[in-house]
One Martini backbone bead per residue (centre of mass of N, CA, C, O) as a GRO file, in nm:
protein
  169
    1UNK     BB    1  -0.344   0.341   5.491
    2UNK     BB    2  -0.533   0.360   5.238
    3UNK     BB    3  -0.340   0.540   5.078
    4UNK     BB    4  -0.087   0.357   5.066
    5UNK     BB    5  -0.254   0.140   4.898
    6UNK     BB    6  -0.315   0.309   4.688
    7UNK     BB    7  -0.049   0.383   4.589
    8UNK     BB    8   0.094   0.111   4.556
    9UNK     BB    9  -0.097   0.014   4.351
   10UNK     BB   10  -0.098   0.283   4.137
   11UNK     BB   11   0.245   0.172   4.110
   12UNK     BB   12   0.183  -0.091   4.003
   13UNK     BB   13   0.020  -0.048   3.779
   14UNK     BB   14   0.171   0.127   3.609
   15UNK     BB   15   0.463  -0.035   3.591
   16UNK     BB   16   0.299  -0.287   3.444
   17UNK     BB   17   0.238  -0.114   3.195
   18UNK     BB   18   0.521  -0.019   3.119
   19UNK     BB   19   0.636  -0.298   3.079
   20UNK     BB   20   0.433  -0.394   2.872
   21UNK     BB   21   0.446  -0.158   2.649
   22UNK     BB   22   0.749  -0.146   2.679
   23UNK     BB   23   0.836  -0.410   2.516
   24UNK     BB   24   0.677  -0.385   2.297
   25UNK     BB   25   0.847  -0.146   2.177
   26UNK     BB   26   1.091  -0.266   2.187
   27UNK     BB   27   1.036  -0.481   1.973
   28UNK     BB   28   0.952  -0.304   1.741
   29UNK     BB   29   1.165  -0.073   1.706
   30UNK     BB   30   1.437  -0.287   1.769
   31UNK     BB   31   1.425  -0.610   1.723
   32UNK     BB   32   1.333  -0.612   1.449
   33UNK     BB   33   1.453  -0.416   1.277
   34UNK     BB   34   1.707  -0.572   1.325
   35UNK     BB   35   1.639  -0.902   1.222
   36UNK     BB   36   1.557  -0.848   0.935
   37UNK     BB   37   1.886  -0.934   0.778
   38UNK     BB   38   1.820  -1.268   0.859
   39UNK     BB   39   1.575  -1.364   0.794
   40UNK     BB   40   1.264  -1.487   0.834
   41UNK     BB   41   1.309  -1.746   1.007
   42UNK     BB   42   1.532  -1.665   1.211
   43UNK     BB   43   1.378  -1.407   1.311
   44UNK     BB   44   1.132  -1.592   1.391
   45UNK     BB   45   1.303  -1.759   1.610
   46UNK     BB   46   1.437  -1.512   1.768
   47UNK     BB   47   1.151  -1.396   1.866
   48UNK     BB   48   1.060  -1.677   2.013
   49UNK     BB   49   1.285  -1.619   2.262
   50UNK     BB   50   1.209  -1.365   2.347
   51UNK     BB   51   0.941  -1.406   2.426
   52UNK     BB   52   1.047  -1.625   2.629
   53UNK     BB   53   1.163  -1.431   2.807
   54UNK     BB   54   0.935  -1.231   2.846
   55UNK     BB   55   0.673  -1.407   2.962
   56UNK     BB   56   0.687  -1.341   3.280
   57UNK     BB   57   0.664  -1.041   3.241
   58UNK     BB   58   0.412  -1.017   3.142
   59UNK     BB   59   0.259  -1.190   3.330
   60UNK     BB   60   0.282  -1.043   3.522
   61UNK     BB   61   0.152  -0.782   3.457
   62UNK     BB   62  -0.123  -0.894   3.443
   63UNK     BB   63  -0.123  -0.976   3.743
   64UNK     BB   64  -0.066  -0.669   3.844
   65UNK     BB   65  -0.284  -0.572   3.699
   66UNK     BB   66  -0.568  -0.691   3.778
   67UNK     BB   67  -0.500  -0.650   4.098
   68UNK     BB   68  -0.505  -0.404   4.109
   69UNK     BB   69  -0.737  -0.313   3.964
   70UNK     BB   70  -0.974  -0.446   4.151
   71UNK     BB   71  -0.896  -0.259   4.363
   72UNK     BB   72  -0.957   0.010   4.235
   73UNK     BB   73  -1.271  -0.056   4.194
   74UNK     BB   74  -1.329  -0.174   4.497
   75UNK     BB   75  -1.291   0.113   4.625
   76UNK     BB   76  -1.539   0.240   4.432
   77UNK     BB   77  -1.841   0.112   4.398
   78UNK     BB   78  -2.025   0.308   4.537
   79UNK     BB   79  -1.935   0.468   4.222
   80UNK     BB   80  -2.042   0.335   3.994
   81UNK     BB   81  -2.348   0.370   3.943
   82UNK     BB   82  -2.303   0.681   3.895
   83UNK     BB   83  -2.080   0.653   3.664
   84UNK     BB   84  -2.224   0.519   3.426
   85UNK     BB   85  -2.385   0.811   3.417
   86UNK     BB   86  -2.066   0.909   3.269
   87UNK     BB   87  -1.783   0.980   3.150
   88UNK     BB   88  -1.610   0.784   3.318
   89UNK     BB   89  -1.762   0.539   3.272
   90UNK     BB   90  -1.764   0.519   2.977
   91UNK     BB   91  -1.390   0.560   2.976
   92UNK     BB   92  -1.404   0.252   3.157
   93UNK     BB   93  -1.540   0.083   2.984
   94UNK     BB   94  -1.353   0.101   2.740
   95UNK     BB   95  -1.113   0.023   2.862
   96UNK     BB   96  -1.189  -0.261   2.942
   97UNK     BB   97  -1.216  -0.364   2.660
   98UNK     BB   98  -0.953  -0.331   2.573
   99UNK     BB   99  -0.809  -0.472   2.770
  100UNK     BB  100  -0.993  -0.746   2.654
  101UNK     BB  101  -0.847  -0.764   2.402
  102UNK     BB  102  -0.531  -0.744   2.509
  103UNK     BB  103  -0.569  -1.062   2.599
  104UNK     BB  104  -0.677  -1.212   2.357
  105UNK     BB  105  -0.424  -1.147   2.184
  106UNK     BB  106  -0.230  -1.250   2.351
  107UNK     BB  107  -0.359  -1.564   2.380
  108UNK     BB  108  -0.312  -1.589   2.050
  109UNK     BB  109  -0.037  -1.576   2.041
  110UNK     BB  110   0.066  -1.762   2.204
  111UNK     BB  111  -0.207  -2.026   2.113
  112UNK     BB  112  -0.159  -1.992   1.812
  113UNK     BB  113   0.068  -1.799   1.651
  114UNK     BB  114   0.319  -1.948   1.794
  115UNK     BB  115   0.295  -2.267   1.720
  116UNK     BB  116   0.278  -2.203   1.387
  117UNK     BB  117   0.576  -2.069   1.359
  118UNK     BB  118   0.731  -2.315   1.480
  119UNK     BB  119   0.637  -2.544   1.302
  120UNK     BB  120   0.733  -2.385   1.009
  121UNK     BB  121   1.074  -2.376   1.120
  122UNK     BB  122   1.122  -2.608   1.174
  123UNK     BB  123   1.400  -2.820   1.090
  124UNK     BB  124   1.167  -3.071   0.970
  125UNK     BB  125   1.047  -2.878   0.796
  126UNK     BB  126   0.989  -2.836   0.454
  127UNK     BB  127   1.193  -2.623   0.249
  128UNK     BB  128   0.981  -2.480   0.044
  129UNK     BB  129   0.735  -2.223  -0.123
  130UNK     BB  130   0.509  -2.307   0.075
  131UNK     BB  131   0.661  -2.257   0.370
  132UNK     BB  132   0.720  -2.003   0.282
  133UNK     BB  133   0.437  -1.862   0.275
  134UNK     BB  134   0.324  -1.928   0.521
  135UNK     BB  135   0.531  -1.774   0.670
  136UNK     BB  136   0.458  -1.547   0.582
  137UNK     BB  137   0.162  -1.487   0.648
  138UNK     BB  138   0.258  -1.556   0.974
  139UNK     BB  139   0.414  -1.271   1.013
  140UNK     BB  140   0.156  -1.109   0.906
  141UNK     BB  141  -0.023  -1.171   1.158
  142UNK     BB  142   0.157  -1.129   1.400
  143UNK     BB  143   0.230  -0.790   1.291
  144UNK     BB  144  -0.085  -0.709   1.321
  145UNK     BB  145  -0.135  -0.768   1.616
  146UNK     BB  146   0.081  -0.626   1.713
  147UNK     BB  147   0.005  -0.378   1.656
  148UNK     BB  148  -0.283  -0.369   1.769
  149UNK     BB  149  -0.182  -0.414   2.064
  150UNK     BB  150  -0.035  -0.164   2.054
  151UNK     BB  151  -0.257   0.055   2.009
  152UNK     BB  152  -0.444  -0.024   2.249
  153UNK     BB  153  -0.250   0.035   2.465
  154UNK     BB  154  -0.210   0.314   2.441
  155UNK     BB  155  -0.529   0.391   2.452
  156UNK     BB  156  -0.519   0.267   2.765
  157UNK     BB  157  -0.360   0.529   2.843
  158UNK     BB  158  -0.504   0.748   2.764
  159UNK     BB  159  -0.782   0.671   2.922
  160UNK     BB  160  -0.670   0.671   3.176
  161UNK     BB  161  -0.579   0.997   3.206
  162UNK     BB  162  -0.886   1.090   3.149
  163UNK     BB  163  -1.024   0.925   3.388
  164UNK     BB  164  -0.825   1.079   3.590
  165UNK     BB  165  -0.968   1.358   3.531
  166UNK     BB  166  -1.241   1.309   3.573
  167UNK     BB  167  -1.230   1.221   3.884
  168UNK     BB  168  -1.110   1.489   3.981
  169UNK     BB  169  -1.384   1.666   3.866
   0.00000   0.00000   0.00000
């Protein structure tokens, strides 16, 4: 029954991962795009909409990725404390940094850099030059952090690879 619940719980974390990284790539590679010919404020209204439609996706993701890692690690415990003397915890620390990094930019993305380019494209903001300014700023750290997110994002997925490659071994 054991390895039952380790089969659907590693196959619903995999799932899970396909779903928020290929999103993420989906986003960048086909949505954006298709949007650039729309001009600024239009294709990031756009990209807003999108957002929001993807967003119970996203959560959902992360809370089968959280819920099911945490399953992960609680049946291996008694093997953490000599893991992390070997390479396999080592490359398991590093997964886990840059996954809790892939939180934080989803988080500032969500509530820091989403509504403020909200509140930008807004049709009652005065659009002269300084709002197109501020506009190409903030989607240029937008578009900074979406890469960050997608690197970071393939990087936890090639380091699970390996670590299950070591756990193998």
């Amino acid at each position: 029954m054991e390895q039952i619940l380790h089969s659907i719980s590693g196959s619903l974390h995999f799932l899970a991962v396909v779903t928020w990284i290929g999103s993420m790539m989906y986003s960048m590679f086909a949505v954006a795009p298709a949007l650039k010919h729309l001009g600024t404020p239009r294709a990031h209204a756009i990209n807003m909409i999108a957002a929001r439609r993807f967003s119970p996706l996203t959560w959902g993701s992360l809370a089968v990725l959280i819920v099911t890692g945490i399953y992960a690690v609680s049946g291996n415990v008694d093997k953490l404390s000599t893991l992390f003397g070997q390479p396999a915890g080592i490359v398991l620390f590093v997964k886990l940094l840059l996954v809790a990094a892939l939180i934080v930019i989803l988080l500032y993305q969500i509530y820091t850099l989403s509504p403020q380019m909200k509140k930008l494209i807004n049709p009652a903001t005065p659009k002269d030059q300084e709002n197109a300014l501020e506009i190409a700023r903030a989607g240029n750290t937008a578009n900074f952090w979406s890469w960050t997110h997608l690197v970071l994002g393939i990087t936890v997925i090639i380091l699970a690879v390996i670590l299950a490659e070591l756990l193998e071994s």
